[in-house]
Amino acid sequence: MAITAAQALAASASDGGSTRLEVDVAPRFAAGDRIRTRNINPRGHTRLPLYLRNCVGVVAADLGVFVFPDTHAHGGDQKPQHVYSVHFSAKDVWGREGGERDTLVVDMWDDYMDPA
Amino acid sequence: MASSAHTRPLSEVEIRVKALESLLVEKGLIDLAAVDALIDKYEHKVGPRNGARVVARAWVDPAYKARLLSHGTEAIAELGYTGMQGEDMVVVENTPEVHNVLVCTLCSCYPWPTLGLPPVWYKSAPYRSRVVIDPRGVLQEFGLQLPESTEVRVWDSTSEVRYMVLPERPPGTEHLSEDELAALVTRDAMIGVTKVSA
Amino acid sequence: MNGVHDLGGSDGHGPINPEPNEPVFHAEWEKRVFGMFLPVAACGYFNLDEFRHAIERMGAPSYLNTSYYEHWLHAFETLLVEKGALSAAELAARQQQIAEEAR
């Protein structure tokens, strides 16, 4: 059934749209870990941008457990896993075109990374 | 709008929208009152004035600023700003040493409860493609020239966490009230493409 | 997918050109598309990741040549037909009917 205006306004003010999961999943990484992003080229959905494939970075923070978009977009499997805030040096990502002091900070799921 | 709609033919996209909406209503899947209520909310009630209140509070209240930087979602909710596309908020602070700027290279992720719906340039290819590889060049297009000694941090919102920049409080504003400070804060400063000026 | 939506680092998209005093919406139809999102999502036919992927699947020329809310409209049409909430035929018939009435 269609939601009413009151239900729509309440939903828009709630955290019901969050894909954070309150489930116990062991993290594969911790703040300070050096990681290398995977070189994946899936035909389906992914949130690992092209420019950050096969790049070395450092985990800055564990943001908690979330739905994994690569599976969730195809059949709805949530595949719960940790998401981390990861710092990449612009020089490492872009080579000589990258700013000497500049940093890219990007959220990464467990399945996007290996230890470096 | 209503009168002009009768004096010109509908565009292809207008026809598609009307067709979709009318079928969804007929099938009982959507209630137009809900659609209207959401349009009204995000056109008139949610916008960067919300984020400006958060920034001004952080500038005058050090304890609030500490909560905002450590527990963004909860601190923003203290001022009543919650909901869709702001369920998990992280606030990052601009300083003379570090300048943060936000983007979503893959789509258009943006913190709706504090900044409202994103401007067209934020959602478009020129900004999304370039700010990650040439942030200083992009900031110059917005009139912001940063010293070489400042680190630029570009936050690419790939996950469901939403980011917001806490801009630097401009010098010479010590005498201003919280309301007066909020009036200085712009959307672009909370994205990180400009600074707040007094 | 390695689609054109994945824009980080690519060249040739031109200047940024921010619009001064930009309105929240630029046309009435944009409002309708925006306002539909939550009520349609609440029907449970798709999740946000499927919605994003429907936009990614629209193809490079369409993606770059249409606006943000046209991306949303495309995703609604694509997913609601794929999931069986609407048929492509009834959507096309209704579009034709509205176009004729508007002439």
Short mmCIF file of C-alpha atoms in Angstrom, two decimals, chain B residues 34-189:
data_model
loop_
_atom_site.label_atom_id
_atom_site.label_comp_id
_atom_site.label_asym_id
_atom_site.label_seq_id
_atom_site.Cartn_x
_atom_site.Cartn_y
_atom_site.Cartn_z
CA ALA B 34 3.12 12.04 0.13
CA VAL B 35 4.92 13.22 -3.03
CA ASP B 36 3.73 16.80 -2.45
CA ALA B 37 4.77 16.74 1.21
CA LEU B 38 8.30 15.59 0.35
CA ILE B 39 8.69 18.22 -2.38
CA ASP B 40 7.58 20.93 0.05
CA LYS B 41 9.95 19.72 2.76
CA TYR B 42 13.06 19.57 0.58
CA GLU B 43 12.25 22.72 -1.38
CA HIS B 44 11.38 24.91 1.61
CA LYS B 45 12.42 23.40 4.94
CA VAL B 46 15.67 21.49 4.41
CA GLY B 47 18.73 23.31 3.09
CA PRO B 48 22.14 24.77 3.87
CA ARG B 49 20.68 27.06 6.54
CA ASN B 50 20.50 23.89 8.67
CA GLY B 51 24.18 23.17 8.21
CA ALA B 52 24.98 26.83 8.89
CA ARG B 53 23.31 26.51 12.32
CA VAL B 54 25.49 23.49 13.07
CA VAL B 55 28.65 25.36 12.05
CA ALA B 56 27.78 28.49 14.05
CA ARG B 57 27.06 26.40 17.15
CA ALA B 58 30.43 24.66 16.79
CA TRP B 59 32.17 28.04 16.47
CA VAL B 60 30.69 29.40 19.72
CA ASP B 61 30.52 26.21 21.82
CA PRO B 62 33.79 24.21 22.13
CA ALA B 63 32.05 21.26 23.83
CA TYR B 64 29.54 21.07 20.96
CA LYS B 65 32.37 21.27 18.42
CA ALA B 66 34.13 18.36 20.14
CA ARG B 67 30.93 16.27 19.99
CA LEU B 68 30.36 17.28 16.37
CA LEU B 69 33.82 16.11 15.30
CA SER B 70 33.70 12.86 17.30
CA HIS B 71 30.00 11.89 16.96
CA GLY B 72 28.67 13.84 13.98
CA THR B 73 25.28 12.20 13.56
CA GLU B 74 24.31 12.64 17.22
CA ALA B 75 25.61 16.21 17.50
CA ILE B 76 23.73 17.27 14.35
CA ALA B 77 20.58 15.57 15.69
CA GLU B 78 20.85 17.76 18.81
CA LEU B 79 19.81 20.66 16.56
CA GLY B 80 16.99 18.60 15.07
CA TYR B 81 18.55 17.67 11.74
CA THR B 82 18.14 13.97 11.00
CA GLY B 83 17.04 11.61 8.28
CA MET B 84 17.49 10.50 4.72
CA GLN B 85 21.05 10.81 3.34
CA GLY B 86 22.33 11.90 6.75
CA GLU B 87 21.90 8.67 8.71
CA ASP B 88 25.66 8.39 9.33
CA MET B 89 27.41 11.75 9.42
CA VAL B 90 31.11 12.55 9.75
CA VAL B 91 32.14 16.21 10.09
CA VAL B 92 35.67 17.20 9.07
CA GLU B 93 37.32 20.42 10.23
CA ASN B 94 39.13 22.86 7.99
CA THR B 95 42.22 24.48 9.50
CA PRO B 96 45.15 26.49 8.12
CA GLU B 97 47.01 23.16 7.84
CA VAL B 98 44.30 20.94 6.28
CA HIS B 99 41.60 21.93 3.79
CA ASN B 100 38.85 19.33 3.24
CA VAL B 101 36.62 19.22 0.16
CA LEU B 102 33.79 16.78 -0.64
CA VAL B 103 32.77 14.94 -3.79
CA CYS B 104 30.98 11.80 -4.92
CA THR B 105 32.75 10.64 -8.07
CA LEU B 106 30.40 7.65 -8.59
CA CYS B 107 27.01 9.37 -8.18
CA SER B 108 25.95 12.42 -6.16
CA CYS B 109 26.05 11.50 -2.47
CA TYR B 110 25.46 14.58 -0.32
CA PRO B 111 24.34 15.25 3.27
CA TRP B 112 20.69 16.22 2.74
CA PRO B 113 19.61 17.00 6.35
CA THR B 114 22.29 19.68 6.77
CA LEU B 115 22.94 20.92 3.21
CA GLY B 116 19.66 20.14 1.41
CA LEU B 117 19.64 18.78 -2.11
CA PRO B 118 22.90 19.22 -4.04
CA PRO B 119 23.45 21.93 -6.67
CA VAL B 120 23.73 20.89 -10.31
CA TRP B 121 27.50 21.49 -10.48
CA TYR B 122 28.08 19.06 -7.60
CA LYS B 123 26.17 16.33 -9.48
CA SER B 124 27.79 17.00 -12.85
CA ALA B 125 30.74 15.48 -14.68
CA PRO B 126 33.12 18.48 -14.67
CA TYR B 127 33.34 18.69 -10.85
CA ARG B 128 33.13 14.96 -10.14
CA SER B 129 35.85 14.07 -12.65
CA ARG B 130 38.35 16.79 -11.82
CA VAL B 131 38.27 17.54 -8.09
CA VAL B 132 39.99 14.26 -7.19
CA ILE B 133 42.90 14.71 -9.62
CA ASP B 134 43.26 18.50 -9.61
CA PRO B 135 41.65 19.79 -6.40
CA ARG B 136 43.70 22.99 -6.32
CA GLY B 137 42.69 23.83 -9.89
CA VAL B 138 39.03 23.21 -9.07
CA LEU B 139 39.22 25.34 -5.92
CA GLN B 140 40.71 28.15 -8.01
CA GLU B 141 37.65 27.99 -10.26
CA PHE B 142 35.65 28.75 -7.13
CA GLY B 143 38.02 31.64 -6.35
CA LEU B 144 39.96 29.87 -3.60
CA GLN B 145 43.75 29.88 -3.81
CA LEU B 146 45.35 27.77 -1.08
CA PRO B 147 48.99 28.06 -0.01
CA GLU B 148 51.22 25.17 -1.07
CA SER B 149 51.81 24.43 2.62
CA THR B 150 48.13 23.52 3.16
CA GLU B 151 47.26 19.84 2.69
CA VAL B 152 44.17 19.36 0.53
CA ARG B 153 42.06 16.36 1.54
CA VAL B 154 39.47 15.26 -0.98
CA TRP B 155 36.72 13.07 0.49
CA ASP B 156 35.13 10.83 -2.14
CA SER B 157 31.81 9.60 -0.66
CA THR B 158 31.73 6.02 -1.89
CA SER B 159 29.85 4.55 1.08
CA GLU B 160 26.62 5.44 2.91
CA VAL B 161 28.54 7.69 5.31
CA ARG B 162 27.89 11.34 4.52
CA TYR B 163 30.45 14.08 5.08
CA MET B 164 30.20 17.77 5.88
CA VAL B 165 32.98 20.35 6.24
CA LEU B 166 33.27 22.52 9.34
CA PRO B 167 34.78 25.66 7.78
CA GLU B 168 37.28 27.92 9.55
CA ARG B 169 35.71 30.77 11.50
CA PRO B 170 36.75 33.94 9.72
CA PRO B 171 38.93 36.44 11.62
CA GLY B 172 37.25 39.55 12.97
CA THR B 173 34.01 37.79 13.95
CA GLU B 174 34.65 37.56 17.70
CA HIS B 175 31.87 40.08 18.43
CA LEU B 176 29.20 38.32 16.35
CA SER B 177 26.31 36.32 17.85
CA GLU B 178 25.59 32.73 16.90
CA ASP B 179 22.77 33.88 14.58
CA GLU B 180 25.02 36.44 12.91
CA LEU B 181 27.71 33.81 12.43
CA ALA B 182 25.21 31.36 10.91
CA ALA B 183 24.24 34.03 8.38
CA LEU B 184 27.85 34.10 7.12
CA VAL B 185 28.10 30.36 6.47
CA THR B 186 27.55 29.26 2.86
CA ARG B 187 26.71 25.93 1.27
CA ASP B 188 29.93 26.01 -0.74
CA ALA B 189 32.04 26.47 2.41
#
